[in-house]
């Protein structure tokens, strides 16, 4: 099924197009995060992912408010980049045979998603500001900052826990 892609002739059209993609990305992340929280082994990592899910739920509502206020039809729009991130993450995680390596794999994948969303929110904030929509410029800027804070937490847990465990997983021998 081919998506109905609107013509982009103005900055407002481009902002609306990106808002559709942002709304889809947030819905996709919100739906997959509970599964990834369950797959995570590290308690600290699980906690950060739960914080991220809580943030994503709130941000999803704000993006949906923007979409509604702008009368943007976002239901048919799929963010193919986010879809690819999710498919790639599933594939990588399913190929991990060690739980510590699986946490490292999952964390790295989520950071890739996070970096993409930082870029999306930064762009949305810039477009909103250029179009004189200061309310949403601030909301999108705050989302970008929150995404960066989650990224920092993920980096710290990767550096101080996850990557160290993945580098030297405990190997149990079968000695009887």
mmCIF file of C-alpha atoms in Angstrom:
data_model
loop_
_atom_site.group_PDB
_atom_site.id
_atom_site.type_symbol
_atom_site.label_atom_id
_atom_site.label_comp_id
_atom_site.label_asym_id
_atom_site.label_seq_id
_atom_site.Cartn_x
_atom_site.Cartn_y
_atom_site.Cartn_z
ATOM 1 C CA UNK A 1 0.000 0.000 0.000
ATOM 2 C CA UNK A 2 1.487 3.303 -1.078
ATOM 3 C CA UNK A 3 1.283 6.170 1.368
ATOM 4 C CA UNK A 4 -0.358 9.404 0.299
ATOM 5 C CA UNK A 5 2.633 11.752 0.362
ATOM 6 C CA UNK A 6 1.661 15.422 0.395
ATOM 7 C CA UNK A 7 3.439 17.956 -1.750
ATOM 8 C CA UNK A 8 5.993 19.998 0.158
ATOM 9 C CA UNK A 9 6.076 23.538 -1.202
ATOM 10 C CA UNK A 10 6.533 25.618 1.955
ATOM 11 C CA UNK A 11 8.389 25.427 5.239
ATOM 12 C CA UNK A 12 5.003 24.882 6.887
ATOM 13 C CA UNK A 13 4.413 21.848 4.640
ATOM 14 C CA UNK A 14 7.837 20.515 5.561
ATOM 15 C CA UNK A 15 7.169 21.072 9.270
ATOM 16 C CA UNK A 16 3.855 19.215 8.959
ATOM 17 C CA UNK A 17 5.529 16.355 7.082
ATOM 18 C CA UNK A 18 8.197 16.065 9.779
ATOM 19 C CA UNK A 19 5.531 16.239 12.500
ATOM 20 C CA UNK A 20 3.805 13.224 10.917
ATOM 21 C CA UNK A 21 7.089 11.337 11.011
ATOM 22 C CA UNK A 22 7.758 12.433 14.589
ATOM 23 C CA UNK A 23 4.300 11.340 15.727
ATOM 24 C CA UNK A 24 4.789 7.962 14.095
ATOM 25 C CA UNK A 25 8.267 7.563 15.595
ATOM 26 C CA UNK A 26 6.996 8.247 19.099
ATOM 27 C CA UNK A 27 4.127 5.760 18.677
ATOM 28 C CA UNK A 28 6.535 3.118 17.406
ATOM 29 C CA UNK A 29 9.004 3.654 20.257
ATOM 30 C CA UNK A 30 6.214 3.669 22.844
ATOM 31 C CA UNK A 31 4.926 0.345 21.579
ATOM 32 C CA UNK A 32 8.327 -1.445 21.502
ATOM 33 C CA UNK A 33 9.927 -0.117 24.705
ATOM 34 C CA UNK A 34 7.999 -2.419 27.101
ATOM 35 C CA UNK A 35 9.374 -5.446 25.234
ATOM 36 C CA UNK A 36 12.897 -4.063 25.423
ATOM 37 C CA UNK A 37 12.523 -3.305 29.124
ATOM 38 C CA UNK A 38 11.628 -6.966 29.637
ATOM 39 C CA UNK A 39 14.673 -8.096 27.636
ATOM 40 C CA UNK A 40 17.125 -5.920 29.573
ATOM 41 C CA UNK A 41 19.084 -7.725 32.283
ATOM 42 C CA UNK A 42 20.692 -4.827 34.145
ATOM 43 C CA UNK A 43 18.416 -3.329 36.793
ATOM 44 C CA UNK A 44 19.922 0.110 36.193
ATOM 45 C CA UNK A 45 19.373 -0.203 32.450
ATOM 46 C CA UNK A 46 15.764 -1.343 33.006
ATOM 47 C CA UNK A 47 15.199 1.685 35.238
ATOM 48 C CA UNK A 48 16.529 4.090 32.600
ATOM 49 C CA UNK A 49 14.389 2.435 29.939
ATOM 50 C CA UNK A 50 11.326 2.793 32.168
ATOM 51 C CA UNK A 51 12.122 6.501 32.609
ATOM 52 C CA UNK A 52 12.485 6.723 28.845
ATOM 53 C CA UNK A 53 9.121 5.023 28.305
ATOM 54 C CA UNK A 54 7.463 7.453 30.732
ATOM 55 C CA UNK A 55 9.035 10.370 28.837
ATOM 56 C CA UNK A 56 8.011 8.934 25.457
ATOM 57 C CA UNK A 57 4.387 8.557 26.607
ATOM 58 C CA UNK A 58 4.256 12.190 27.715
ATOM 59 C CA UNK A 59 6.031 13.413 24.607
ATOM 60 C CA UNK A 60 3.758 11.360 22.390
ATOM 61 C CA UNK A 61 0.790 13.247 23.865
ATOM 62 C CA UNK A 62 2.456 16.611 23.201
ATOM 63 C CA UNK A 63 3.305 15.690 19.621
ATOM 64 C CA UNK A 64 -0.253 14.467 19.118
ATOM 65 C CA UNK A 65 -1.549 17.796 20.489
ATOM 66 C CA UNK A 66 0.600 19.588 17.900
ATOM 67 C CA UNK A 67 -0.660 17.303 15.144
ATOM 68 C CA UNK A 68 -4.256 17.932 16.213
ATOM 69 C CA UNK A 69 -3.815 21.710 16.492
ATOM 70 C CA UNK A 70 -2.204 21.830 13.060
ATOM 71 C CA UNK A 71 -4.911 19.537 11.611
ATOM 72 C CA UNK A 72 -2.246 17.145 10.376
ATOM 73 C CA UNK A 73 -3.391 13.686 9.353
ATOM 74 C CA UNK A 74 -0.711 11.438 10.857
ATOM 75 C CA UNK A 75 -2.497 8.117 11.093
ATOM 76 C CA UNK A 76 -1.376 6.823 7.705
ATOM 77 C CA UNK A 77 2.164 8.098 8.020
ATOM 78 C CA UNK A 78 4.800 5.537 8.975
ATOM 79 C CA UNK A 79 8.283 6.536 10.010
ATOM 80 C CA UNK A 80 10.297 4.087 7.937
ATOM 81 C CA UNK A 81 13.562 5.125 9.566
ATOM 82 C CA UNK A 82 12.205 4.243 13.010
ATOM 83 C CA UNK A 83 10.719 1.040 11.633
ATOM 84 C CA UNK A 84 14.171 0.101 10.304
ATOM 85 C CA UNK A 85 15.791 0.895 13.661
ATOM 86 C CA UNK A 86 13.292 -1.398 15.402
ATOM 87 C CA UNK A 87 13.735 -4.237 12.905
ATOM 88 C CA UNK A 88 17.526 -3.945 13.145
ATOM 89 C CA UNK A 89 17.368 -3.944 16.949
ATOM 90 C CA UNK A 90 15.197 -7.071 17.012
ATOM 91 C CA UNK A 91 17.573 -8.829 14.661
ATOM 92 C CA UNK A 92 20.662 -7.854 16.650
ATOM 93 C CA UNK A 93 19.146 -8.763 20.023
ATOM 94 C CA UNK A 94 17.818 -12.091 18.746
ATOM 95 C CA UNK A 95 21.330 -13.018 17.580
ATOM 96 C CA UNK A 96 22.924 -12.371 20.986
ATOM 97 C CA UNK A 97 23.812 -15.542 22.872
ATOM 98 C CA UNK A 98 25.061 -13.858 26.051
ATOM 99 C CA UNK A 99 22.761 -11.726 28.224
ATOM 100 C CA UNK A 100 25.432 -9.118 29.015
ATOM 101 C CA UNK A 101 26.234 -8.748 25.323
ATOM 102 C CA UNK A 102 22.489 -8.544 24.667
ATOM 103 C CA UNK A 103 22.241 -5.572 27.060
ATOM 104 C CA UNK A 104 25.138 -3.866 25.249
ATOM 105 C CA UNK A 105 23.488 -4.542 21.904
ATOM 106 C CA UNK A 106 20.115 -3.275 23.071
ATOM 107 C CA UNK A 107 21.618 -0.176 24.670
ATOM 108 C CA UNK A 108 23.604 0.694 21.535
ATOM 109 C CA UNK A 109 20.511 0.269 19.386
ATOM 110 C CA UNK A 110 18.382 2.434 21.661
ATOM 111 C CA UNK A 111 21.051 5.118 21.591
ATOM 112 C CA UNK A 112 20.875 5.094 17.789
ATOM 113 C CA UNK A 113 17.124 5.647 18.046
ATOM 114 C CA UNK A 114 17.693 8.318 20.661
ATOM 115 C CA UNK A 115 20.186 10.186 18.448
ATOM 116 C CA UNK A 116 17.726 10.105 15.561
ATOM 117 C CA UNK A 117 15.011 11.542 17.796
ATOM 118 C CA UNK A 118 17.369 14.275 19.059
ATOM 119 C CA UNK A 119 17.847 15.318 15.449
ATOM 120 C CA UNK A 120 14.112 15.176 14.724
ATOM 121 C CA UNK A 121 13.197 17.292 17.745
ATOM 122 C CA UNK A 122 15.932 19.828 17.006
ATOM 123 C CA UNK A 123 14.632 20.225 13.474
ATOM 124 C CA UNK A 124 11.006 20.451 14.652
ATOM 125 C CA UNK A 125 11.984 23.149 17.158
ATOM 126 C CA UNK A 126 13.829 25.131 14.491
ATOM 127 C CA UNK A 127 10.904 24.906 12.053
ATOM 128 C CA UNK A 128 8.359 25.852 14.735
ATOM 129 C CA UNK A 129 10.482 28.855 15.715
ATOM 130 C CA UNK A 130 10.920 29.954 12.100
ATOM 131 C CA UNK A 131 7.156 29.715 11.605
ATOM 132 C CA UNK A 132 6.463 31.811 14.715
ATOM 133 C CA UNK A 133 5.001 28.937 16.715
ATOM 134 C CA UNK A 134 6.903 29.685 19.917
ATOM 135 C CA UNK A 135 4.760 27.371 22.046
ATOM 136 C CA UNK A 136 5.804 24.292 20.082
ATOM 137 C CA UNK A 137 9.317 25.541 19.495
ATOM 138 C CA UNK A 138 9.740 25.408 23.276
ATOM 139 C CA UNK A 139 8.034 22.010 23.583
ATOM 140 C CA UNK A 140 10.201 20.490 20.852
ATOM 141 C CA UNK A 141 13.343 22.099 22.314
ATOM 142 C CA UNK A 142 12.491 20.632 25.731
ATOM 143 C CA UNK A 143 12.000 17.218 24.121
ATOM 144 C CA UNK A 144 15.401 17.501 22.457
ATOM 145 C CA UNK A 145 16.971 18.336 25.845
ATOM 146 C CA UNK A 146 15.170 15.399 27.502
ATOM 147 C CA UNK A 147 16.355 13.041 24.766
ATOM 148 C CA UNK A 148 19.912 14.285 25.352
ATOM 149 C CA UNK A 149 19.522 13.636 29.095
ATOM 150 C CA UNK A 150 18.370 10.068 28.428
ATOM 151 C CA UNK A 151 21.323 9.668 26.060
ATOM 152 C CA UNK A 152 23.681 10.809 28.819
ATOM 153 C CA UNK A 153 22.175 8.295 31.263
ATOM 154 C CA UNK A 154 22.502 5.531 28.691
ATOM 155 C CA UNK A 155 26.119 6.510 28.013
ATOM 156 C CA UNK A 156 26.957 6.430 31.714
ATOM 157 C CA UNK A 157 25.389 3.023 32.320
ATOM 158 C CA UNK A 158 27.121 1.727 29.180
ATOM 159 C CA UNK A 159 30.493 3.041 30.299
ATOM 160 C CA UNK A 160 30.277 2.041 33.960
ATOM 161 C CA UNK A 161 28.346 -1.230 33.774
ATOM 162 C CA UNK A 162 26.979 -2.689 30.555
ATOM 163 C CA UNK A 163 30.059 -2.581 28.330
ATOM 164 C CA UNK A 164 32.330 -3.863 31.117
ATOM 165 C CA UNK A 165 30.093 -6.877 31.689
ATOM 166 C CA UNK A 166 29.777 -7.502 27.953
ATOM 167 C CA UNK A 167 33.550 -7.325 27.546
ATOM 168 C CA UNK A 168 34.104 -10.003 30.174
ATOM 169 C CA UNK A 169 30.980 -12.113 30.520
ATOM 170 C CA UNK A 170 30.974 -14.747 33.217
ATOM 171 C CA UNK A 171 31.453 -18.133 31.611
ATOM 172 C CA UNK A 172 30.177 -21.089 33.585
ATOM 173 C CA UNK A 173 31.970 -24.328 32.995
ATOM 174 C CA UNK A 174 30.297 -27.721 32.823
ATOM 175 C CA UNK A 175 32.744 -29.429 35.213
ATOM 176 C CA UNK A 176 31.133 -32.169 37.250
#
